[in-house]
Amino acid sequence: MQARADQLRRSGKTTAFVPTMGYLHEGHLSLLRIGKQKADDLVLSIFVNPTQFGPNEDLSSYPRSLQDDLDKAEKEGVDAVFVPTDQALYQEGYQTYVQLEKLPQHLCGLSRPVFFRGVTTVVTQLFNIVKPHVAIFGEKDFQQLAIIRQMVRDLKFAIEIVGAPIVREADGLAMSSRNAYLKEYMRPAALSLSQVLQNSRKMVQDGIVDAQLITDRALDIFSAFPEIKVDYISICDPESLDPVESVEGRTLMALAVALEKIRLIDNTILQP
Ligand code: PAF
């Protein structure tokens, strides 16, 4: 992969890169389509990164479908798919991790203490292997995107980071590989996330900007679904992720819940 990247760079070609953990859905395909527009060459990586899963998380059951992913990649005009083994990235004796100080101490970082350290470590490796000019990440993992942007700034990676809008099912559910775990009867509960966000946007449009009031209403909506355990409801600054007391300018509202152990996240921008 590195030799390929060097050769492309020597011939003056640019590379766009979409890192994924596979089980590709329309959200991933939207990233590939953006990548296709942004550079001459498009690389996809598929790697279920063990260092970003906690000991009690779903590493072993994480959905995988390599052949189907390769078919989809081909249809989208991907030029190369990088599918490393665990050993290739974390060889015997591996001991280097990339970790941010502040941004991981919010939102998902609080209940997933190793998650972002694993993400920034593997993304650094992938950037050094694929050597892209531009890399595309989904806004569904808003905190991940903020962290990657910060890391790229701090470590001076010469890579443009592009964020891509959340892609939703017709009923509003944000696309996620983990949606594969959802049973039909869980659907109404799963839809409560996008309903909360929609309702919060409406509250702000109607002039209700107090973060506590918006949060209380969200909790109210979730309370109709006893099978949902709220991990967090955060109304915060979209760059620092520090909580705000009222929605004054462009503000992030981010949610994470567990629905019978299935972790679901979603977010929206609130704008008065
Ligand atoms: O968003 C994901 O799928 C993963 O966190 C990423 C960026 C591919 C790193 O493993």
CSV table of C-alpha atoms and ligand atoms in Angstrom, one decimal:
chain,number,residue,atom,x,y,z
A,1,MET,CA,0.0,0.0,0.0
A,2,GLN,CA,2.8,2.4,0.8
A,3,ALA,CA,4.7,1.6,-2.4
A,4,ARG,CA,1.4,2.1,-4.3
A,5,ALA,CA,0.9,5.5,-2.6
A,6,ASP,CA,4.4,6.6,-3.4
A,7,GLN,CA,4.0,5.6,-7.0
A,8,LEU,CA,0.7,7.5,-7.4
A,9,ARG,CA,2.2,10.6,-5.7
A,10,ARG,CA,5.2,10.5,-8.0
A,11,SER,CA,2.9,10.5,-11.0
A,12,GLY,CA,1.1,13.6,-9.6
A,13,LYS,CA,-2.1,11.8,-8.7
A,14,THR,CA,-4.2,12.6,-5.6
A,15,THR,CA,-5.8,9.9,-3.3
A,16,ALA,CA,-9.0,10.1,-1.3
A,17,PHE,CA,-9.4,7.7,1.6
A,18,VAL,CA,-12.4,6.2,3.4
A,19,PRO,CA,-11.5,4.2,6.5
A,20,THR,CA,-14.2,1.8,7.7
A,21,MET,CA,-14.8,-1.3,9.7
A,22,GLY,CA,-16.8,-2.8,6.9
A,23,TYR,CA,-20.4,-4.1,6.7
A,24,LEU,CA,-20.9,-1.2,4.3
A,25,HIS,CA,-24.3,0.6,4.2
A,26,GLU,CA,-25.5,3.7,2.3
A,27,GLY,CA,-23.7,6.0,4.8
A,28,HIS,CA,-20.4,4.5,3.9
A,29,LEU,CA,-21.3,4.6,0.2
A,30,SER,CA,-22.0,8.3,0.5
A,31,LEU,CA,-18.4,8.8,1.9
A,32,LEU,CA,-17.0,6.8,-1.1
A,33,ARG,CA,-19.0,9.0,-3.5
A,34,ILE,CA,-17.6,12.2,-1.9
A,35,GLY,CA,-14.1,10.6,-2.1
A,36,LYS,CA,-14.6,9.8,-5.8
A,37,GLN,CA,-15.2,13.5,-6.5
A,38,LYS,CA,-12.3,14.7,-4.4
A,39,ALA,CA,-9.3,12.9,-5.9
A,40,ASP,CA,-8.0,10.8,-8.8
A,41,ASP,CA,-7.6,7.6,-6.7
A,42,LEU,CA,-10.1,6.2,-4.1
A,43,VAL,CA,-8.9,3.9,-1.4
A,44,LEU,CA,-11.3,2.1,1.1
A,45,SER,CA,-10.0,0.3,4.2
A,46,ILE,CA,-11.9,-2.4,6.0
A,47,PHE,CA,-10.5,-3.3,9.4
A,48,VAL,CA,-12.4,-4.1,12.6
A,49,ASN,CA,-9.9,-2.4,14.9
A,50,PRO,CA,-9.5,-4.4,18.1
A,51,THR,CA,-7.9,-1.5,20.1
A,52,GLN,CA,-11.1,0.6,19.9
A,53,PHE,CA,-13.3,-2.1,21.6
A,54,GLY,CA,-13.5,-2.3,25.4
A,55,PRO,CA,-13.3,-5.8,27.1
A,56,ASN,CA,-17.1,-6.0,27.3
A,57,GLU,CA,-17.9,-4.7,23.9
A,58,ASP,CA,-18.9,-6.4,20.7
A,59,LEU,CA,-15.6,-7.0,18.9
A,60,SER,CA,-16.2,-10.7,18.4
A,61,SER,CA,-19.8,-10.3,17.2
A,62,TYR,CA,-19.2,-7.1,15.2
A,63,PRO,CA,-21.0,-7.7,11.8
A,64,ARG,CA,-18.7,-8.6,8.9
A,65,SER,CA,-19.4,-9.3,5.2
A,66,LEU,CA,-16.2,-8.9,3.2
A,67,GLN,CA,-17.4,-10.3,-0.1
A,68,ASP,CA,-20.5,-8.1,-0.1
A,69,ASP,CA,-18.3,-5.1,0.9
A,70,LEU,CA,-15.9,-5.8,-2.0
A,71,ASP,CA,-18.9,-6.0,-4.5
A,72,LYS,CA,-20.2,-2.6,-3.2
A,73,ALA,CA,-16.7,-1.1,-3.4
A,74,GLU,CA,-16.3,-2.2,-7.0
A,75,LYS,CA,-19.7,-0.7,-7.9
A,76,GLU,CA,-18.7,2.7,-6.4
A,77,GLY,CA,-15.5,2.7,-8.4
A,78,VAL,CA,-13.1,2.2,-5.5
A,79,ASP,CA,-9.5,1.7,-6.9
A,80,ALA,CA,-8.1,-0.2,-4.0
A,81,VAL,CA,-9.4,-1.9,-0.9
A,82,PHE,CA,-7.0,-2.3,2.0
A,83,VAL,CA,-7.9,-5.2,4.4
A,84,PRO,CA,-5.1,-5.7,6.8
A,85,THR,CA,-4.9,-8.5,9.4
A,86,ASP,CA,-4.6,-7.7,13.1
A,87,GLN,CA,-1.0,-8.8,13.0
A,88,ALA,CA,-0.1,-6.4,10.1
A,89,LEU,CA,-1.2,-3.4,12.2
A,90,TYR,CA,-0.5,-4.6,15.7
A,91,GLN,CA,2.6,-6.8,15.2
A,92,GLU,CA,4.3,-8.7,18.1
A,93,GLY,CA,5.7,-6.1,20.5
A,94,TYR,CA,3.5,-3.2,19.3
A,95,GLN,CA,3.4,-0.4,21.9
A,96,THR,CA,2.6,3.0,20.4
A,97,TYR,CA,-0.8,4.7,21.0
A,98,VAL,CA,-2.0,8.2,19.9
A,99,GLN,CA,-4.2,9.9,22.5
A,100,LEU,CA,-5.8,13.3,22.8
A,101,GLU,CA,-6.0,15.0,26.1
A,102,LYS,CA,-9.4,16.7,26.2
A,103,LEU,CA,-11.9,15.9,23.4
A,104,PRO,CA,-12.1,12.2,24.4
A,105,GLN,CA,-13.3,13.2,27.9
A,106,HIS,CA,-16.8,14.0,26.7
A,107,LEU,CA,-19.8,12.1,25.2
A,108,CYS,CA,-18.8,8.6,24.1
A,109,GLY,CA,-15.4,8.8,25.7
A,110,LEU,CA,-16.9,8.7,29.2
A,111,SER,CA,-18.5,5.3,28.8
A,112,ARG,CA,-16.0,3.9,26.2
A,113,PRO,CA,-12.6,4.8,27.8
A,114,VAL,CA,-10.3,3.1,25.2
A,115,PHE,CA,-12.4,3.9,22.2
A,116,PHE,CA,-10.9,7.1,20.9
A,117,ARG,CA,-7.3,6.1,21.7
A,118,GLY,CA,-7.9,3.0,19.5
A,119,VAL,CA,-9.5,5.2,16.7
A,120,THR,CA,-6.7,7.8,16.7
A,121,THR,CA,-4.0,5.1,16.8
A,122,VAL,CA,-5.4,3.1,13.9
A,123,VAL,CA,-6.3,6.1,11.8
A,124,THR,CA,-2.7,7.4,12.3
A,125,GLN,CA,-1.4,4.0,11.1
A,126,LEU,CA,-3.8,4.0,8.1
A,127,PHE,CA,-2.9,7.6,7.2
A,128,ASN,CA,0.8,6.5,7.1
A,129,ILE,CA,0.1,3.5,5.0
A,130,VAL,CA,-2.5,4.9,2.5
A,131,LYS,CA,-0.8,8.4,2.4
A,132,PRO,CA,-4.0,10.1,1.2
A,133,HIS,CA,-4.5,13.8,0.3
A,134,VAL,CA,-8.0,13.8,1.7
A,135,ALA,CA,-9.9,11.5,4.1
A,136,ILE,CA,-13.7,11.3,4.6
A,137,PHE,CA,-15.5,10.6,7.8
A,138,GLY,CA,-19.2,10.5,8.7
A,139,GLU,CA,-20.8,13.1,10.9
A,140,LYS,CA,-22.8,10.4,12.6
A,141,ASP,CA,-19.7,9.8,14.7
A,142,PHE,CA,-19.5,13.6,15.4
A,143,GLN,CA,-17.0,13.3,18.2
A,144,GLN,CA,-14.7,10.9,16.2
A,145,LEU,CA,-14.7,13.5,13.4
A,146,ALA,CA,-13.9,16.3,15.8
A,147,ILE,CA,-11.1,14.2,17.3
A,148,ILE,CA,-9.6,13.3,13.9
A,149,ARG,CA,-9.6,17.0,12.9
A,150,GLN,CA,-7.9,18.0,16.1
A,151,MET,CA,-5.3,15.2,15.7
A,152,VAL,CA,-4.6,16.2,12.1
A,153,ARG,CA,-4.1,19.8,13.2
A,154,ASP,CA,-1.9,18.9,16.2
A,155,LEU,CA,0.3,16.3,14.5
A,156,LYS,CA,0.5,18.3,11.2
A,157,PHE,CA,-0.8,15.6,8.9
A,158,ALA,CA,-1.0,17.0,5.4
A,159,ILE,CA,-4.4,15.6,4.9
A,160,GLU,CA,-7.7,17.4,4.3
A,161,ILE,CA,-10.5,16.0,6.5
A,162,VAL,CA,-14.0,16.1,5.1
A,163,GLY,CA,-17.1,15.5,7.2
A,164,ALA,CA,-20.1,13.9,5.4
A,165,PRO,CA,-23.8,14.3,6.5
A,166,ILE,CA,-25.6,11.5,8.3
A,167,VAL,CA,-27.5,9.2,6.0
A,168,ARG,CA,-30.9,8.0,7.4
A,169,GLU,CA,-33.3,5.2,6.6
A,170,ALA,CA,-36.7,6.4,5.3
A,171,ASP,CA,-38.1,6.3,8.8
A,172,GLY,CA,-35.3,8.5,10.2
A,173,LEU,CA,-33.0,5.9,11.8
A,174,ALA,CA,-29.4,7.0,11.3
A,175,MET,CA,-27.6,4.3,9.3
A,176,SER,CA,-25.1,2.2,11.2
A,177,SER,CA,-23.5,-1.2,10.9
A,178,ARG,CA,-24.8,-1.9,14.4
A,179,ASN,CA,-28.4,-1.5,13.1
A,180,ALA,CA,-27.9,-5.1,11.9
A,181,TYR,CA,-28.4,-6.2,15.5
A,182,LEU,CA,-31.9,-4.5,15.7
A,183,LYS,CA,-34.9,-6.8,15.7
A,184,GLU,CA,-38.1,-5.5,14.1
A,185,TYR,CA,-39.9,-5.1,17.5
A,186,MET,CA,-37.1,-2.7,18.6
A,187,ARG,CA,-37.7,-0.3,15.7
A,188,PRO,CA,-40.0,2.1,17.5
A,189,ALA,CA,-37.5,2.4,20.4
A,190,ALA,CA,-34.6,2.9,18.0
A,191,LEU,CA,-36.5,5.6,16.2
A,192,SER,CA,-36.9,7.6,19.4
A,193,LEU,CA,-33.3,9.0,18.9
A,194,SER,CA,-34.2,10.8,15.6
A,195,GLN,CA,-37.5,11.8,17.1
A,196,VAL,CA,-35.8,13.4,20.1
A,197,LEU,CA,-33.5,15.3,17.8
A,198,GLN,CA,-36.3,16.5,15.5
A,199,ASN,CA,-38.3,17.6,18.5
A,200,SER,CA,-35.3,19.5,20.0
A,201,ARG,CA,-34.7,21.3,16.7
A,202,LYS,CA,-38.4,22.3,16.7
A,203,MET,CA,-38.1,23.5,20.3
A,204,VAL,CA,-35.2,25.7,19.4
A,205,GLN,CA,-37.0,27.0,16.3
A,206,ASP,CA,-39.9,27.9,18.7
A,207,GLY,CA,-37.6,29.9,20.8
A,208,ILE,CA,-36.9,27.4,23.6
A,209,VAL,CA,-33.1,27.5,24.0
A,210,ASP,CA,-32.6,26.4,27.6
A,211,ALA,CA,-30.5,23.2,27.5
A,212,GLN,CA,-32.1,21.8,30.6
A,213,LEU,CA,-35.6,22.2,29.2
A,214,ILE,CA,-34.6,20.5,25.9
A,215,THR,CA,-32.8,17.7,27.9
A,216,ASP,CA,-35.9,17.2,30.1
A,217,ARG,CA,-38.2,16.9,27.1
A,218,ALA,CA,-35.7,14.4,25.5
A,219,LEU,CA,-35.8,12.3,28.7
A,220,ASP,CA,-39.6,12.4,28.6
A,221,ILE,CA,-39.6,11.0,25.1
A,222,PHE,CA,-37.1,8.3,26.0
A,223,SER,CA,-39.1,7.3,29.1
A,224,ALA,CA,-41.9,5.9,26.9
A,225,PHE,CA,-39.4,3.1,26.0
A,226,PRO,CA,-38.4,1.3,29.2
A,227,GLU,CA,-36.0,-0.9,27.2
A,228,ILE,CA,-33.9,2.2,26.5
A,229,LYS,CA,-31.1,3.2,28.9
A,230,VAL,CA,-29.8,6.7,28.2
A,231,ASP,CA,-26.0,6.9,28.2
A,232,TYR,CA,-25.9,10.7,27.6
A,233,ILE,CA,-27.9,13.6,26.2
A,234,SER,CA,-25.4,16.4,25.5
A,235,ILE,CA,-26.0,19.9,24.3
A,236,CYS,CA,-22.6,21.3,23.7
A,237,ASP,CA,-20.2,23.4,21.7
A,238,PRO,CA,-19.5,21.5,18.4
A,239,GLU,CA,-15.8,22.2,18.6
A,240,SER,CA,-14.8,21.8,22.3
A,241,LEU,CA,-17.7,19.5,23.1
A,242,ASP,CA,-18.1,21.4,26.4
A,243,PRO,CA,-21.7,21.5,27.6
A,244,VAL,CA,-23.6,24.8,27.1
A,245,GLU,CA,-26.5,26.1,29.2
A,246,SER,CA,-28.4,27.6,26.4
A,247,VAL,CA,-28.5,27.3,22.6
A,248,GLU,CA,-27.1,30.6,21.4
A,249,GLY,CA,-25.3,29.8,18.2
A,250,ARG,CA,-24.5,26.7,16.3
A,251,THR,CA,-24.8,24.0,18.9
A,252,LEU,CA,-24.4,20.2,18.9
A,253,MET,CA,-27.0,17.9,20.4
A,254,ALA,CA,-25.6,14.4,20.7
A,255,LEU,CA,-27.3,11.3,22.1
A,256,ALA,CA,-26.2,7.8,23.0
A,257,VAL,CA,-28.5,5.1,24.4
A,258,ALA,CA,-28.3,1.3,24.9
A,259,LEU,CA,-31.3,-0.6,23.5
A,260,GLU,CA,-31.1,-4.1,25.0
A,261,LYS,CA,-27.3,-3.7,25.0
A,262,ILE,CA,-27.2,-2.4,21.4
A,263,ARG,CA,-25.4,1.0,21.4
A,264,LEU,CA,-27.1,3.6,19.3
A,265,ILE,CA,-25.8,7.2,18.7
A,266,ASP,CA,-27.2,10.1,16.8
A,267,ASN,CA,-26.8,13.9,16.7
A,268,THR,CA,-27.9,17.1,15.1
A,269,ILE,CA,-27.0,20.7,15.0
A,270,LEU,CA,-29.3,23.1,16.9
A,271,GLN,CA,-29.3,26.6,15.5
A,272,PRO,CA,-31.6,29.3,16.9
B,1,PAF,O1,-15.8,5.0,12.1
B,1,PAF,C1,-15.2,3.8,12.0
B,1,PAF,O2,-15.7,3.0,11.3
B,1,PAF,C2,-13.9,3.6,12.8
B,1,PAF,O3,-13.9,4.2,14.0
B,1,PAF,C3,-12.7,3.9,12.0
B,1,PAF,C4,-12.6,5.4,11.7
B,1,PAF,C5,-12.6,3.2,10.7
B,1,PAF,C6,-11.4,3.5,12.8
B,1,PAF,O4,-11.4,2.2,13.1
